[in-house]
Amino acid sequence: MLAALVAGCGSRLPESAFETRPTATHPSDGGPLRVGIITSATSPVGGDAFTGPRDGALAYFAALNARGGLDGRTIEAVTCDDGGSGIGNNDCVHRLVDEEKVFALVATTAFDYAGAPRVSRAGVPDIGGQPLTPAYDTYPHLYSLYGSSAPRTGAAPGWDGTLYGGTEVYRWFRTHLGARTAAVVSYNQAASAGYARLVAAGLRAEGYTVVDEQVDFALPNFRAVAADLRARHVDIVLDALDTHGNARLCAAMEESGVRVAAKVTNVQNWASTVPRDYAASPGCRSALYVTGSSRPYDDVSSPAVREFRAAMGDRPLTQWQLEGWAAAMWFTDAARACLGEPGGPTRACVESYVNRAEPYTARGLLLPVRFERLARPPEVRNTCLSVARWQDGTGWVAQGDMNGNCARVPQLGYRP
């Protein structure tokens, strides 16, 4: 997933302040069940870039509480904006875990999840987070919305510092659009460039000719990229950019007369604001595709999607909101399954539910999610994906059902 990230470290508080003693493993009384939501609501990428999961989770908990809560008990969500820095993230972890004494974290979306080791040491379940950093493939007690097969011992990401990803996205576009020449556009920033390298490796494994394009994070020259795309006769463009970067890239492509079969972006940019964001580039807009691991928020044939949309009201919609809604549902389902525990749901019981062999789908909103802890990484895997294309006047139109868009693809290693 994702787009440009920057690293941060350190804290305004001494390290000893974060050596969290294990807190109660279940709430002490029958009052509200308190959960924390950490979001980089303000960050170097810009306002609202990471707020979707938080907003979706808050909407779910509000709807749940309006129906009487969890067996009559409300869920109180305490939010914290970490400012998109490691310092701020450590402060949020300290506030929520030590001071607010939350039972769990839900729908974490952290630009720099520097506090992840402390969350893990405290034994606080972090459920349904967005894996913008390798933390969810590194530490126990952390559960990404997309699952993980890594051992997660806390020693290193993935398997001895190597993560693995499949080529299902590139297989889909090769099969369905006949794409053969692909450009990968990224920032000259570590996380963006690293993700771009993974994309390029996957494309090459699927037989594509790959054109690597990189722009300066602070002063990107998208016109030069567009000119090169035209000269190289690229027929599909993928990126490791944020929404703003994508819009500027598309505007440059429009100005240069670049037409492609598909301009493919990621779930972070899957939003109803496309007409506004891409107002200057109708040609690029008509070629917009997005891929992910969740059911499109425009798929109103799904009762779960309709429930999400009703709760969101008239607000502009994003796929990350739907995924935050699914994360909150996941936590709630786990807590509900543990209501019979003495004193109420316990953290151990909630984690047992999340770790069970049966995959979780959030009423069909997610592709099946599981946690396996494999000793060795898989070499190939049958993997599915959600694909949608933008259509003016309609919105994001699903390209086949996500549970049917599946292929057995190689798993390629990369260093985060």
Coordinates of C-alpha atoms in Angstrom, one line a residue:
M1 CA 0.0 0.0 0.0
L2 CA 0.9 3.4 0.4
A3 CA 2.6 6.5 -0.4
A4 CA 5.2 8.8 0.8
L5 CA 6.2 8.3 4.4
V6 CA 9.0 9.9 6.5
A7 CA 10.6 8.5 9.6
G8 CA 10.8 10.1 13.0
C9 CA 12.1 9.0 16.3
G10 CA 12.6 10.1 19.9
S11 CA 10.2 11.5 22.5
R12 CA 9.7 14.4 24.7
L13 CA 9.3 12.0 27.6
P14 CA 12.1 9.8 29.0
E15 CA 12.2 6.2 27.8
S16 CA 11.3 5.0 31.3
A17 CA 7.9 6.7 31.0
F18 CA 7.0 4.3 28.3
E19 CA 8.1 1.1 30.0
T20 CA 4.5 0.2 30.4
R21 CA 3.5 -2.2 33.1
P22 CA 0.8 -4.6 32.0
T23 CA -2.6 -3.0 32.7
A24 CA -5.8 -4.9 33.6
T25 CA -6.5 -7.4 30.9
H26 CA -10.2 -6.7 31.2
P27 CA -12.2 -3.6 32.1
S28 CA -12.7 -3.3 35.8
D29 CA -16.4 -2.5 35.8
G30 CA -19.4 -2.5 33.6
G31 CA -18.9 1.0 32.4
P32 CA -18.0 2.0 28.8
L33 CA -15.5 -0.2 27.1
R34 CA -12.7 2.2 26.1
V35 CA -10.7 1.9 22.9
G36 CA -8.1 4.2 21.4
I37 CA -7.7 5.4 17.8
I38 CA -4.3 6.8 16.8
T39 CA -4.3 8.8 13.5
S40 CA -1.9 11.0 11.7
A41 CA -4.6 13.5 11.2
T42 CA -2.0 16.2 10.6
S43 CA 1.2 15.0 8.8
P44 CA 3.8 16.1 6.2
V45 CA 1.6 14.6 3.5
G46 CA -1.2 17.0 4.3
G47 CA -4.5 17.3 6.2
D48 CA -7.1 14.5 6.0
A49 CA -4.7 12.1 4.2
F50 CA -5.0 9.5 6.9
T51 CA -8.3 10.3 8.6
G52 CA -10.5 7.9 6.7
P53 CA -10.1 4.8 8.9
R54 CA -10.6 6.9 12.1
D55 CA -13.8 8.4 10.7
G56 CA -15.2 5.0 9.6
A57 CA -14.4 3.5 13.0
L58 CA -16.0 6.4 14.9
A59 CA -19.1 6.1 12.7
Y60 CA -19.4 2.3 13.5
F61 CA -19.1 2.8 17.2
A62 CA -21.6 5.7 17.1
A63 CA -24.1 3.5 15.2
L64 CA -23.4 0.6 17.6
N65 CA -24.0 2.8 20.7
A66 CA -27.2 4.1 19.2
R67 CA -28.5 0.6 19.0
G68 CA -27.6 0.0 22.7
G69 CA -23.9 -0.8 22.5
L70 CA -22.3 -4.1 23.2
D71 CA -24.9 -6.0 25.2
G72 CA -26.0 -2.8 26.7
R73 CA -22.5 -1.5 27.2
T74 CA -21.3 1.5 25.2
I75 CA -17.9 1.6 23.4
E76 CA -16.0 4.9 24.1
A77 CA -13.5 5.8 21.4
V78 CA -10.6 8.0 22.5
T79 CA -8.8 9.6 19.5
C80 CA -5.2 10.9 19.4
D81 CA -3.6 12.8 16.5
D82 CA 0.1 11.9 16.5
G83 CA 1.0 14.7 14.0
G84 CA 2.6 12.3 11.6
S85 CA 5.8 12.0 13.7
G86 CA 7.5 9.4 15.8
I87 CA 7.6 11.8 18.8
G88 CA 3.8 12.4 18.5
N89 CA 3.1 8.7 18.0
N90 CA 5.0 7.8 21.2
D91 CA 3.1 10.5 23.0
C92 CA -0.3 9.1 21.7
V93 CA 0.7 5.6 22.9
H94 CA 1.6 6.9 26.3
R95 CA -1.6 8.9 26.6
L96 CA -3.9 6.1 25.5
V97 CA -2.2 3.1 27.0
D98 CA -0.9 4.6 30.3
E99 CA -3.2 7.4 31.0
E100 CA -6.5 6.6 29.4
K101 CA -5.9 2.9 29.9
V102 CA -7.7 1.8 26.8
F103 CA -8.6 -1.8 26.4
A104 CA -7.5 -2.0 22.8
L105 CA -6.4 0.1 19.8
V106 CA -8.6 0.1 16.7
A107 CA -8.0 1.3 13.1
T108 CA -4.6 2.8 13.8
T109 CA -3.3 4.8 10.8
A110 CA 0.1 6.1 11.8
F111 CA 2.5 7.8 9.4
D112 CA 5.4 6.7 11.7
Y113 CA 4.3 4.0 14.2
A114 CA 7.2 4.5 16.5
G115 CA 5.2 3.5 19.5
A116 CA 4.4 0.0 18.2
P117 CA 7.0 -1.7 20.4
R118 CA 5.5 -0.1 23.5
V119 CA 2.0 -1.2 22.5
S120 CA 3.3 -4.7 22.0
R121 CA 5.1 -4.8 25.3
A122 CA 2.0 -3.6 27.1
G123 CA 0.0 -6.5 25.6
V124 CA -2.6 -4.1 24.2
P125 CA -4.4 -5.6 21.1
D126 CA -4.1 -3.3 18.1
I127 CA -6.9 -4.5 15.7
G128 CA -7.5 -3.5 12.1
G129 CA -4.6 -1.1 11.6
Q130 CA -3.4 0.2 8.3
P131 CA 0.1 -1.3 7.7
L132 CA 1.8 1.9 6.6
T133 CA 5.0 0.8 8.3
P134 CA 6.4 -2.8 8.9
A135 CA 5.2 -2.8 12.5
Y136 CA 2.2 -5.1 11.8
D137 CA 4.6 -7.7 10.3
T138 CA 7.0 -7.3 13.3
Y139 CA 5.3 -7.2 16.7
P140 CA 2.9 -9.5 18.5
H141 CA -0.4 -8.1 19.6
L142 CA -0.6 -6.0 16.4
Y143 CA -3.2 -7.1 13.8
S144 CA -3.3 -5.4 10.4
L145 CA -6.6 -5.2 8.6
Y146 CA -5.1 -7.3 5.8
G147 CA -3.7 -10.1 7.9
S148 CA -0.1 -11.5 8.1
S149 CA 1.8 -14.7 7.7
A150 CA 4.9 -13.5 9.4
P151 CA 6.2 -14.9 12.7
R152 CA 5.9 -11.4 14.4
T153 CA 8.3 -12.1 17.2
G154 CA 9.3 -8.4 17.5
A155 CA 12.9 -9.1 16.4
A156 CA 12.6 -8.0 12.7
P157 CA 9.9 -7.4 10.1
G158 CA 8.7 -10.4 8.2
W159 CA 11.2 -13.2 8.0
D160 CA 14.6 -11.9 9.2
G161 CA 13.9 -8.5 7.9
T162 CA 12.3 -9.5 4.5
L163 CA 8.7 -9.0 3.7
Y164 CA 6.8 -10.7 0.8
G165 CA 4.1 -9.5 -1.6
G166 CA 2.2 -11.1 -4.5
T167 CA 1.8 -10.2 -8.2
E168 CA -2.0 -10.5 -8.4
V169 CA -2.5 -6.8 -9.3
Y170 CA -0.2 -7.0 -12.3
R171 CA -1.5 -10.4 -13.3
W172 CA -5.0 -8.9 -13.4
F173 CA -4.1 -6.0 -15.7
R174 CA -2.1 -8.1 -18.0
T175 CA -4.9 -10.6 -18.3
H176 CA -7.9 -8.2 -18.5
L177 CA -6.3 -5.2 -20.4
G178 CA -3.4 -6.8 -22.2
A179 CA -1.0 -4.4 -20.6
R180 CA 2.7 -4.9 -21.4
T181 CA 4.6 -1.7 -20.7
A182 CA 4.2 -0.2 -17.2
A183 CA 5.5 2.9 -15.5
V184 CA 6.0 3.1 -11.8
V185 CA 6.1 6.7 -10.4
S186 CA 7.4 7.3 -6.9
Y187 CA 8.9 10.0 -4.7
N188 CA 12.6 10.1 -3.8
Q189 CA 11.7 9.2 -0.3
A190 CA 12.5 5.9 1.4
A191 CA 9.1 4.3 1.9
S192 CA 7.7 5.5 -1.4
A193 CA 10.8 4.3 -3.3
G194 CA 10.8 1.0 -1.4
Y195 CA 7.2 0.3 -2.3
A196 CA 7.9 1.3 -5.9
R197 CA 10.8 -1.2 -6.1
L198 CA 8.4 -3.9 -4.9
V199 CA 5.8 -2.9 -7.6
A200 CA 8.5 -2.9 -10.3
A201 CA 9.8 -6.3 -9.3
G202 CA 6.2 -7.7 -9.4
L203 CA 5.6 -6.2 -12.8
R204 CA 8.8 -7.7 -14.2
A205 CA 7.9 -11.1 -12.7
E206 CA 4.6 -10.9 -14.7
G207 CA 6.5 -10.1 -17.9
Y208 CA 6.1 -6.4 -18.2
T209 CA 8.6 -3.9 -19.5
V210 CA 9.0 -1.5 -16.6
V211 CA 9.7 2.3 -16.8
D212 CA 10.9 3.6 -13.4
E213 CA 10.0 7.3 -12.8
Q214 CA 11.0 9.1 -9.6
V215 CA 10.3 12.7 -8.6
D216 CA 11.5 14.9 -5.8
F217 CA 9.2 14.7 -2.8
A218 CA 9.4 18.5 -2.2
L219 CA 9.4 19.8 -5.8
P220 CA 8.2 17.0 -8.1
N221 CA 8.5 17.6 -11.8
F222 CA 5.6 15.7 -13.1
R223 CA 5.8 17.3 -16.6
A224 CA 9.1 15.6 -17.2
V225 CA 7.5 12.3 -16.1
A226 CA 4.6 12.8 -18.5
A227 CA 6.9 13.6 -21.4
D228 CA 8.9 10.4 -20.7
L229 CA 5.7 8.3 -20.5
R230 CA 4.6 9.5 -23.9
A231 CA 8.1 8.9 -25.4
R232 CA 8.2 5.3 -23.9
H233 CA 4.6 4.4 -25.1
V234 CA 3.5 3.3 -21.7
D235 CA 0.1 1.7 -21.5
I236 CA -0.3 1.4 -17.7
V237 CA 0.8 3.7 -14.9
L238 CA 1.1 2.6 -11.2
D239 CA 2.3 4.8 -8.4
A240 CA 3.5 5.2 -4.8
L241 CA 2.1 8.6 -4.4
D242 CA -0.5 10.3 -2.3
T243 CA -3.8 11.8 -3.7
H244 CA -2.3 15.2 -4.3
G245 CA 0.6 13.7 -6.2
N246 CA -1.6 11.6 -8.3
A247 CA -3.8 14.5 -9.2
R248 CA -0.7 16.5 -10.3
L249 CA 0.6 13.6 -12.2
C250 CA -2.7 13.2 -14.1
A251 CA -2.8 16.9 -14.8
A252 CA 0.7 16.7 -16.3
M253 CA -0.3 13.7 -18.4
E254 CA -3.4 15.5 -19.6
E255 CA -1.4 18.6 -20.6
S256 CA 1.1 16.4 -22.5
G257 CA -1.6 14.4 -24.3
V258 CA -0.6 11.1 -22.6
R259 CA -3.3 8.4 -22.9
V260 CA -3.0 5.1 -21.1
A261 CA -5.2 2.0 -20.8
A262 CA -5.1 2.3 -17.0
K263 CA -3.9 4.8 -14.4
V264 CA -3.8 2.5 -11.4
T265 CA -3.7 3.8 -7.8
N266 CA -4.0 2.3 -4.3
V267 CA -6.7 2.2 -1.6
Q268 CA -5.5 5.4 0.0
N269 CA -6.8 7.3 -3.1
W270 CA -10.1 5.4 -3.4
A271 CA -12.5 8.3 -2.8
S272 CA -15.7 10.0 -4.0
T273 CA -13.7 13.3 -4.5
V274 CA -12.3 12.1 -7.8
P275 CA -14.3 14.7 -9.9
R276 CA -12.8 17.5 -7.7
D277 CA -9.3 16.0 -7.4
Y278 CA -9.0 15.2 -11.1
A279 CA -11.1 18.1 -12.5
A280 CA -8.2 19.2 -14.8
S281 CA -7.6 15.8 -16.3
P282 CA -10.7 14.1 -17.7
G283 CA -8.7 11.8 -19.9
C284 CA -6.7 10.4 -17.0
R285 CA -9.8 10.3 -14.8
S286 CA -11.5 8.0 -17.3
A287 CA -8.6 5.6 -17.0
L288 CA -8.5 5.5 -13.2
Y289 CA -8.4 2.1 -11.6
V290 CA -8.0 1.2 -8.0
T291 CA -7.1 -2.1 -6.3
G292 CA -7.4 -3.2 -2.7
S293 CA -8.6 -5.9 -0.3
S294 CA -12.1 -4.6 0.5
R295 CA -15.5 -4.4 -1.1
P296 CA -16.1 -1.1 -3.0
Y297 CA -18.1 1.4 -1.0
D298 CA -20.2 2.0 -4.1
D299 CA -21.3 -1.7 -4.2
V300 CA -24.8 -1.1 -2.8
S301 CA -25.8 -4.6 -3.6
S302 CA -24.1 -5.5 -0.3
P303 CA -26.2 -5.0 2.9
A304 CA -23.0 -4.3 4.9
V305 CA -22.0 -1.6 2.4
R306 CA -25.5 -0.1 2.6
E307 CA -25.3 0.0 6.4
F308 CA -21.9 1.8 6.2
R309 CA -23.2 4.4 3.7
A310 CA -26.3 5.1 5.8
A311 CA -24.1 5.7 8.9
M312 CA -21.8 8.1 6.9
G313 CA -24.7 10.2 5.8
D314 CA -23.9 12.9 3.3
R315 CA -20.2 13.0 3.9
P316 CA -17.8 12.4 1.0
L317 CA -16.9 8.7 1.0
T318 CA -13.5 7.0 0.9
Q319 CA -12.6 3.3 0.9
W320 CA -10.4 3.9 4.0
Q321 CA -13.6 4.9 5.9
L322 CA -15.1 1.6 4.9
E323 CA -12.0 -0.2 6.1
G324 CA -12.1 1.7 9.4
W325 CA -15.7 0.7 9.8
A326 CA -14.7 -2.9 9.2
A327 CA -11.9 -2.6 11.8
A328 CA -14.3 -1.4 14.4
M329 CA -16.7 -4.2 13.5
W330 CA -13.9 -6.7 13.9
F331 CA -13.0 -5.5 17.4
T332 CA -16.7 -5.5 18.3
D333 CA -17.3 -9.0 17.1
A334 CA -14.3 -10.2 19.0
A335 CA -15.4 -8.4 22.2
R336 CA -19.0 -9.8 21.8
A337 CA -17.6 -13.3 21.5
C338 CA -15.9 -12.8 24.8
L339 CA -18.7 -11.3 26.9
G340 CA -19.0 -14.6 28.8
E341 CA -15.5 -14.1 30.3
P342 CA -15.5 -13.4 34.1
G343 CA -15.5 -9.6 34.5
G344 CA -16.3 -9.0 30.8
P345 CA -14.2 -9.5 27.7
T346 CA -10.4 -10.0 28.3
R347 CA -7.6 -9.1 26.0
A348 CA -6.5 -12.7 25.8
C349 CA -9.9 -13.8 24.6
V350 CA -10.2 -11.0 22.1
E351 CA -6.8 -11.9 20.6
S352 CA -7.8 -15.6 20.6
Y353 CA -10.8 -14.6 18.4
V354 CA -8.6 -12.6 16.0
N355 CA -6.1 -15.4 15.8
R356 CA -8.6 -18.2 15.2
A357 CA -8.2 -20.4 12.1
E358 CA -11.5 -19.2 10.6
P359 CA -10.7 -16.1 8.5
Y360 CA -12.6 -12.8 9.1
T361 CA -14.5 -11.0 6.4
A362 CA -16.5 -8.3 8.3
R363 CA -19.8 -9.4 6.8
G364 CA -18.2 -9.6 3.3
L365 CA -16.6 -6.2 3.4
L366 CA -13.1 -7.7 3.5
L367 CA -11.3 -10.4 1.6
P368 CA -10.7 -13.2 4.1
V369 CA -8.2 -12.1 6.8
R370 CA -6.1 -14.5 8.8
F371 CA -2.9 -14.6 10.9
E372 CA -0.7 -17.7 10.4
R373 CA 2.8 -17.1 11.8
L374 CA 4.6 -19.3 9.3
A375 CA 8.1 -20.3 10.0
R376 CA 9.1 -19.8 6.3
P377 CA 7.6 -17.4 3.8
P378 CA 5.3 -18.9 1.1
E379 CA 6.7 -19.1 -2.4
V380 CA 3.3 -18.9 -4.2
R381 CA -0.2 -18.2 -2.9
N382 CA -3.7 -18.1 -4.3
T383 CA -4.6 -14.4 -3.8
C384 CA -7.7 -12.3 -4.5
L385 CA -8.2 -8.6 -5.0
S386 CA -10.8 -6.0 -5.3
V387 CA -10.7 -3.9 -8.5
A388 CA -12.8 -0.8 -9.4
R389 CA -12.8 1.7 -12.2
W390 CA -14.0 5.3 -12.1
Q391 CA -17.0 6.2 -14.2
D392 CA -18.2 9.8 -14.3
G393 CA -21.8 10.0 -13.1
T394 CA -21.7 6.6 -11.5
G395 CA -18.6 6.5 -9.3
W396 CA -16.3 3.5 -8.7
V397 CA -17.6 0.5 -10.6
A398 CA -16.4 -3.0 -9.4
Q399 CA -14.6 -5.0 -12.0
G400 CA -15.8 -8.4 -11.1
D401 CA -16.4 -9.7 -7.6
M402 CA -13.4 -9.5 -5.4
N403 CA -13.8 -13.1 -4.2
G404 CA -13.6 -14.2 -7.8
N405 CA -10.6 -12.0 -8.9
C406 CA -8.1 -14.6 -7.8
A407 CA -4.9 -16.1 -9.1
R408 CA -2.1 -18.3 -7.9
V409 CA 0.9 -15.9 -8.0
P410 CA 4.5 -15.8 -6.8
Q411 CA 5.4 -14.1 -3.5
L412 CA 8.4 -11.8 -3.9
G413 CA 10.7 -10.7 -1.1
Y414 CA 11.7 -7.1 -0.4
R415 CA 13.4 -5.2 2.4
P416 CA 11.2 -2.5 3.9

